[in-house]
Amino acid sequence: MLRSARKKPKDPEGRMPLVDHLRELRDRLVKSLLAFIPLMIVALFFSKDIAEFLSAPVPRCMSEVEAAAREGRCAVLSQIGITSPFTTYVKVGIMAGLVGSAPVWLYQLWAFIAPGLHRSEKKYAISTVVIGTPLFLAGAYLAYWILPHAVPLLLSFSVDGSVNYITVDDMIGMTVKLVLAFGLAFQMPLLLVLLNLGGVVSGSKMLGWWRGMVMGIAVFAAVVTPTDPLSMLALQIPLSALYFAAVGFALLNDRRRRRAEGPELADDEASTLDLTPEPVAPVEPVAAPTLPEQAGGETDTATSRRVNGYDDIT
């Protein structure tokens, strides 16, 4: 049994000694491994099916003769080297185990960080996970949908009579990289919304970036996708739409925040102050303090030395 650091009374602010932090981190890592290792072992039994699914976008030729006859419209899927099949087999199992156990190790990561967050930060973090997961899955699905259209287009540039050999490792690597790139790119509007909720960037400033953002999204789509126009548009259009949706949310959130804080003046706007002068009240007489020489019977002498009510010439 693991000795958890949570058995001690919890600090309201999530503070604990360094040793307890390290013990907590160890427990979270062990729990993540206990979820990852069984799923990886199960995935190894289906590794060939998973590899077949990831390499399905390649239009295959059954022989070199067919590849030469179809003039680059298909490719021969190959595995080069004695250890290549086994290496691919293990890589696919590890990748599937990481993806399958993602809910567990993401939760363990959240549970390790959460005690140090404020209540509002926890709320935003939970919303980030709830919204970010569908966005990532949408980007991954879009990437897998693009591949069957992009790969034949890339193969069409082959020299006449040549035979295209595509290794399984290259195809799986390309599929995984494209899925990760699309999935992470779809997190961009969520990041902008979080910056706006944190008061870092206003909606009006985000709206002023629209030309640079649209150009940046176009450049990013050209770099990430397999260079065909269909793939670029398939990534640029959804990302641009999500960006403007984030801007709209930020503008509405800024308006709500201004209403909650009350009216705010512009830089060149004067406040409505009542500058009408009011009459001054009459002066009330104040009794003068008794001097030491006045207390000893020298009142008449002191009074005689006064000029216009003062003790000296002033």
Short mmCIF file of C-alpha atoms in Angstrom, two decimals:
data_model
loop_
_atom_site.label_atom_id
_atom_site.label_comp_id
_atom_site.label_asym_id
_atom_site.label_seq_id
_atom_site.Cartn_x
_atom_site.Cartn_y
_atom_site.Cartn_z
CA MET A 1 0.00 0.00 0.00
CA LEU A 2 1.21 3.49 -0.84
CA ARG A 3 1.50 5.86 2.09
CA SER A 4 -0.26 8.93 0.81
CA ALA A 5 0.67 12.42 1.93
CA ARG A 6 -3.04 13.30 2.09
CA LYS A 7 -3.59 11.39 5.35
CA LYS A 8 -2.37 14.40 7.32
CA PRO A 9 -4.72 17.33 7.98
CA LYS A 10 -4.88 19.46 4.85
CA ASP A 11 -3.71 23.03 4.89
CA PRO A 12 -6.48 25.37 3.60
CA GLU A 13 -3.95 27.02 1.26
CA GLY A 14 -2.48 23.72 0.03
CA ARG A 15 0.88 24.16 1.78
CA MET A 16 2.99 21.17 2.80
CA PRO A 17 6.66 20.39 3.44
CA LEU A 18 8.97 19.54 0.54
CA VAL A 19 9.15 15.88 1.58
CA ASP A 20 5.36 15.60 1.44
CA HIS A 21 5.36 17.21 -2.01
CA LEU A 22 7.86 14.64 -3.26
CA ARG A 23 5.89 11.80 -1.69
CA GLU A 24 2.71 13.15 -3.29
CA LEU A 25 4.43 13.33 -6.68
CA ARG A 26 5.67 9.76 -6.30
CA ASP A 27 2.19 8.48 -5.48
CA ARG A 28 0.68 10.27 -8.48
CA LEU A 29 3.33 8.87 -10.83
CA VAL A 30 2.84 5.34 -9.54
CA LYS A 31 -0.94 5.56 -9.99
CA SER A 32 -0.44 6.85 -13.54
CA LEU A 33 1.91 3.95 -14.33
CA LEU A 34 -0.57 1.46 -12.87
CA ALA A 35 -3.09 2.71 -15.42
CA PHE A 36 -0.63 3.00 -18.33
CA ILE A 37 1.14 -0.37 -18.13
CA PRO A 38 -1.97 -2.64 -18.30
CA LEU A 39 -3.42 -0.61 -21.17
CA MET A 40 -0.10 -0.77 -23.03
CA ILE A 41 -0.03 -4.56 -22.61
CA VAL A 42 -3.58 -4.82 -23.93
CA ALA A 43 -2.73 -2.50 -26.84
CA LEU A 44 0.21 -4.73 -27.81
CA PHE A 45 -2.25 -7.50 -28.67
CA PHE A 46 -3.98 -5.11 -31.11
CA SER A 47 -0.84 -3.33 -32.27
CA LYS A 48 -1.14 -4.58 -35.85
CA ASP A 49 -4.76 -3.46 -36.11
CA ILE A 50 -3.85 -0.01 -34.73
CA ALA A 51 -0.94 0.29 -37.18
CA GLU A 52 -3.27 -0.70 -40.01
CA PHE A 53 -5.72 2.01 -38.94
CA LEU A 54 -3.02 4.69 -38.80
CA SER A 55 -1.57 3.74 -42.19
CA ALA A 56 -4.98 3.37 -43.89
CA PRO A 57 -4.79 6.81 -45.63
CA VAL A 58 -2.05 5.48 -47.95
CA PRO A 59 -3.44 4.30 -51.32
CA ARG A 60 -1.64 0.98 -51.62
CA CYS A 61 -0.30 -0.88 -54.62
CA MET A 62 -0.23 -4.64 -54.41
CA SER A 63 2.98 -4.89 -56.44
CA GLU A 64 5.71 -2.81 -58.02
CA VAL A 65 4.21 -3.45 -61.46
CA GLU A 66 0.91 -1.94 -60.37
CA ALA A 67 2.72 1.02 -58.81
CA ALA A 68 4.57 1.74 -62.07
CA ALA A 69 1.40 1.29 -64.12
CA ARG A 70 -0.66 3.71 -62.00
CA GLU A 71 2.04 6.38 -62.28
CA GLY A 72 2.35 7.49 -58.69
CA ARG A 73 -1.29 7.17 -57.72
CA CYS A 74 -0.47 4.53 -55.13
CA ALA A 75 2.48 3.38 -53.03
CA VAL A 76 3.97 0.19 -51.69
CA LEU A 77 3.82 0.07 -47.89
CA SER A 78 7.06 -1.43 -46.59
CA GLN A 79 9.07 -2.13 -43.46
CA ILE A 80 12.83 -1.91 -43.91
CA GLY A 81 15.19 -3.82 -41.65
CA ILE A 82 14.94 -6.88 -39.46
CA THR A 83 14.02 -5.00 -36.29
CA SER A 84 11.63 -2.55 -37.97
CA PRO A 85 8.46 -4.68 -37.50
CA PHE A 86 9.19 -5.22 -33.81
CA THR A 87 10.07 -1.55 -33.24
CA THR A 88 6.84 -0.44 -34.90
CA TYR A 89 4.94 -3.02 -32.87
CA VAL A 90 6.28 -1.61 -29.57
CA LYS A 91 5.89 2.06 -30.58
CA VAL A 92 2.24 1.56 -31.45
CA GLY A 93 1.59 -0.21 -28.14
CA ILE A 94 3.24 2.57 -26.11
CA MET A 95 1.39 5.28 -28.02
CA ALA A 96 -1.96 3.53 -27.59
CA GLY A 97 -1.27 3.02 -23.88
CA LEU A 98 -0.53 6.73 -23.39
CA VAL A 99 -3.67 7.77 -25.23
CA GLY A 100 -5.85 5.22 -23.46
CA SER A 101 -4.58 6.14 -19.98
CA ALA A 102 -4.77 9.89 -20.65
CA PRO A 103 -7.86 10.42 -18.42
CA VAL A 104 -6.03 8.82 -15.47
CA TRP A 105 -2.69 10.63 -15.71
CA LEU A 106 -4.40 13.93 -16.57
CA TYR A 107 -6.51 13.57 -13.44
CA GLN A 108 -3.41 12.75 -11.37
CA LEU A 109 -1.69 15.84 -12.75
CA TRP A 110 -4.75 17.91 -11.87
CA ALA A 111 -4.94 16.42 -8.37
CA PHE A 112 -1.28 17.29 -7.77
CA ILE A 113 -1.70 20.92 -8.87
CA ALA A 114 -5.20 21.64 -7.54
CA PRO A 115 -4.37 22.10 -3.81
CA GLY A 116 -2.24 25.14 -4.66
CA LEU A 117 -4.94 26.88 -6.68
CA HIS A 118 -7.60 29.33 -5.54
CA ARG A 119 -11.26 28.48 -5.93
CA SER A 120 -11.66 30.63 -9.06
CA GLU A 121 -8.52 29.11 -10.59
CA LYS A 122 -9.86 25.61 -9.97
CA LYS A 123 -13.10 26.59 -11.71
CA TYR A 124 -11.21 27.84 -14.74
CA ALA A 125 -8.97 24.76 -14.79
CA ILE A 126 -11.94 22.38 -14.78
CA SER A 127 -13.60 24.39 -17.56
CA THR A 128 -10.36 24.22 -19.53
CA VAL A 129 -10.31 20.43 -19.34
CA VAL A 130 -14.01 20.11 -20.18
CA ILE A 131 -13.80 22.43 -23.22
CA GLY A 132 -10.24 21.61 -24.31
CA THR A 133 -10.84 17.86 -24.68
CA PRO A 134 -13.60 18.17 -27.35
CA LEU A 135 -11.54 20.78 -29.18
CA PHE A 136 -8.52 18.48 -29.26
CA LEU A 137 -10.63 15.56 -30.49
CA ALA A 138 -12.16 17.76 -33.18
CA GLY A 139 -8.70 18.77 -34.40
CA ALA A 140 -7.51 15.15 -34.35
CA TYR A 141 -10.52 14.00 -36.35
CA LEU A 142 -9.98 16.78 -38.89
CA ALA A 143 -6.33 15.74 -39.31
CA TYR A 144 -7.28 12.10 -39.91
CA TRP A 145 -9.94 13.21 -42.41
CA ILE A 146 -7.38 15.28 -44.33
CA LEU A 147 -4.79 12.52 -44.71
CA PRO A 148 -6.66 10.37 -47.31
CA HIS A 149 -7.01 13.48 -49.48
CA ALA A 150 -3.49 14.80 -48.93
CA VAL A 151 -1.45 11.62 -49.42
CA PRO A 152 -2.68 10.87 -52.99
CA LEU A 153 -2.03 14.48 -53.94
CA LEU A 154 1.54 14.26 -52.68
CA LEU A 155 2.07 10.97 -54.52
CA SER A 156 0.86 12.53 -57.76
CA PHE A 157 4.16 14.43 -58.02
CA SER A 158 6.08 11.17 -58.56
CA VAL A 159 8.19 10.68 -61.66
CA ASP A 160 6.52 8.57 -64.34
CA GLY A 161 7.44 4.91 -64.07
CA SER A 162 8.80 5.23 -60.52
CA VAL A 163 7.67 3.21 -57.54
CA ASN A 164 6.88 4.88 -54.20
CA TYR A 165 7.89 3.02 -51.07
CA ILE A 166 6.38 4.32 -47.82
CA THR A 167 7.53 2.77 -44.57
CA VAL A 168 5.03 2.02 -41.86
CA ASP A 169 7.08 4.03 -39.35
CA ASP A 170 7.01 7.13 -41.57
CA MET A 171 3.28 6.89 -42.12
CA ILE A 172 2.49 6.36 -38.43
CA GLY A 173 4.84 9.21 -37.48
CA MET A 174 3.22 11.53 -40.01
CA THR A 175 -0.27 10.63 -38.81
CA VAL A 176 0.59 11.17 -35.14
CA LYS A 177 2.38 14.48 -35.79
CA LEU A 178 -0.49 15.82 -37.87
CA VAL A 179 -3.06 14.74 -35.29
CA LEU A 180 -1.10 16.41 -32.47
CA ALA A 181 -0.54 19.58 -34.51
CA PHE A 182 -4.24 19.93 -35.36
CA GLY A 183 -5.34 19.05 -31.83
CA LEU A 184 -3.00 21.56 -30.19
CA ALA A 185 -3.85 24.25 -32.76
CA PHE A 186 -7.50 23.94 -31.78
CA GLN A 187 -6.50 24.95 -28.23
CA MET A 188 -5.54 28.46 -29.41
CA PRO A 189 -9.00 30.06 -28.90
CA LEU A 190 -9.23 28.47 -25.46
CA LEU A 191 -5.90 30.05 -24.52
CA LEU A 192 -7.15 33.47 -25.66
CA VAL A 193 -10.32 33.08 -23.59
CA LEU A 194 -8.27 32.19 -20.50
CA LEU A 195 -6.06 35.24 -21.01
CA ASN A 196 -9.16 37.40 -21.22
CA LEU A 197 -10.71 35.85 -18.10
CA GLY A 198 -7.46 36.51 -16.26
CA GLY A 199 -7.53 40.17 -17.27
CA VAL A 200 -4.34 39.91 -19.36
CA VAL A 201 -5.84 40.73 -22.78
CA SER A 202 -9.02 42.66 -23.54
CA GLY A 203 -11.48 41.75 -26.26
CA SER A 204 -10.92 45.00 -28.15
CA LYS A 205 -7.18 44.35 -28.27
CA MET A 206 -7.77 40.80 -29.52
CA LEU A 207 -10.06 42.17 -32.22
CA GLY A 208 -7.32 44.56 -33.29
CA TRP A 209 -5.07 41.56 -33.95
CA TRP A 210 -7.39 39.99 -36.52
CA ARG A 211 -5.28 40.75 -39.61
CA GLY A 212 -2.10 39.38 -38.06
CA MET A 213 -3.93 36.38 -36.61
CA VAL A 214 -5.54 35.42 -39.91
CA MET A 215 -2.16 35.72 -41.65
CA GLY A 216 -0.45 33.75 -38.88
CA ILE A 217 -3.07 30.99 -39.07
CA ALA A 218 -2.55 30.80 -42.84
CA VAL A 219 1.23 30.48 -42.44
CA PHE A 220 0.80 27.87 -39.70
CA ALA A 221 -1.58 25.87 -41.88
CA ALA A 222 0.88 26.00 -44.78
CA VAL A 223 3.73 24.73 -42.58
CA VAL A 224 1.85 22.00 -40.73
CA THR A 225 -0.32 20.51 -43.47
CA PRO A 226 1.07 18.43 -46.35
CA THR A 227 1.24 21.55 -48.60
CA ASP A 228 -1.95 20.93 -50.58
CA PRO A 229 -4.58 23.73 -50.73
CA LEU A 230 -7.39 21.51 -49.43
CA SER A 231 -5.52 20.70 -46.22
CA MET A 232 -4.56 24.34 -45.70
CA LEU A 233 -8.15 25.53 -46.07
CA ALA A 234 -9.44 22.69 -43.90
CA LEU A 235 -7.24 23.93 -41.06
CA GLN A 236 -7.36 27.69 -41.67
CA ILE A 237 -11.15 28.07 -41.88
CA PRO A 238 -12.01 26.33 -38.57
CA LEU A 239 -9.14 28.01 -36.73
CA SER A 240 -10.16 31.44 -38.00
CA ALA A 241 -13.77 30.80 -36.98
CA LEU A 242 -12.67 29.68 -33.50
CA TYR A 243 -10.49 32.79 -33.18
CA PHE A 244 -13.40 35.14 -33.94
CA ALA A 245 -15.60 33.14 -31.58
CA ALA A 246 -13.02 33.69 -28.83
CA VAL A 247 -12.96 37.42 -29.66
CA GLY A 248 -16.76 37.58 -29.39
CA PHE A 249 -16.68 35.85 -26.02
CA ALA A 250 -13.96 38.23 -24.80
CA LEU A 251 -15.97 41.30 -25.86
CA LEU A 252 -19.06 40.04 -24.04
CA ASN A 253 -16.99 39.22 -20.95
CA ASP A 254 -15.44 42.71 -20.94
CA ARG A 255 -18.90 44.26 -21.15
CA ARG A 256 -20.12 42.13 -18.25
CA ARG A 257 -17.05 43.09 -16.24
CA ARG A 258 -17.60 46.82 -16.86
CA ARG A 259 -21.22 46.55 -15.73
CA ALA A 260 -20.14 44.82 -12.53
CA GLU A 261 -17.47 47.43 -11.78
CA GLY A 262 -19.73 50.41 -12.57
CA PRO A 263 -19.38 53.25 -15.09
CA GLU A 264 -15.84 54.02 -16.19
CA LEU A 265 -14.70 57.31 -17.74
CA ALA A 266 -12.66 57.56 -20.89
CA ASP A 267 -9.18 59.08 -20.83
CA ASP A 268 -10.42 62.40 -22.29
CA GLU A 269 -13.74 62.54 -20.39
CA ALA A 270 -14.20 64.80 -17.37
CA SER A 271 -16.09 63.64 -14.32
CA THR A 272 -19.40 65.36 -13.42
CA LEU A 273 -18.44 67.21 -10.22
CA ASP A 274 -20.51 70.00 -8.60
CA LEU A 275 -18.12 72.97 -8.43
CA THR A 276 -20.70 75.57 -7.18
CA PRO A 277 -19.19 77.56 -4.23
CA GLU A 278 -20.99 77.30 -0.91
CA PRO A 279 -21.27 80.14 1.68
CA VAL A 280 -18.68 80.11 4.44
CA ALA A 281 -20.02 79.82 8.01
CA PRO A 282 -19.26 82.72 10.47
CA VAL A 283 -16.09 82.46 12.53
CA GLU A 284 -16.62 81.21 16.08
CA PRO A 285 -14.63 83.00 18.84
CA VAL A 286 -12.02 80.87 20.53
CA ALA A 287 -10.91 81.59 24.10
CA ALA A 288 -7.23 82.44 24.37
CA PRO A 289 -5.16 80.25 26.71
CA THR A 290 -4.07 81.69 30.05
CA LEU A 291 -0.39 82.65 30.15
CA PRO A 292 1.75 81.83 33.22
CA GLU A 293 2.26 85.46 34.16
CA GLN A 294 -1.51 86.02 34.07
CA ALA A 295 -2.08 83.44 36.78
CA GLY A 296 -0.02 85.32 39.44
CA GLY A 297 -2.01 88.56 39.65
CA GLU A 298 -0.18 90.36 36.90
CA THR A 299 -3.28 90.47 34.77
CA ASP A 300 -3.51 94.25 34.74
CA THR A 301 0.12 94.72 33.87
CA ALA A 302 -0.07 92.12 31.09
CA THR A 303 -3.25 93.75 29.85
CA SER A 304 -1.67 97.14 29.85
CA ARG A 305 1.21 95.85 27.73
CA ARG A 306 -1.16 94.64 25.01
CA VAL A 307 -1.42 96.59 21.81
CA ASN A 308 -4.63 96.07 19.86
CA GLY A 309 -5.27 92.90 21.87
CA TYR A 310 -1.81 91.35 21.33
CA ASP A 311 0.97 90.79 23.89
CA ASP A 312 3.66 92.42 21.72
CA ILE A 313 3.99 94.94 18.95
CA THR A 314 2.99 92.33 16.37
#
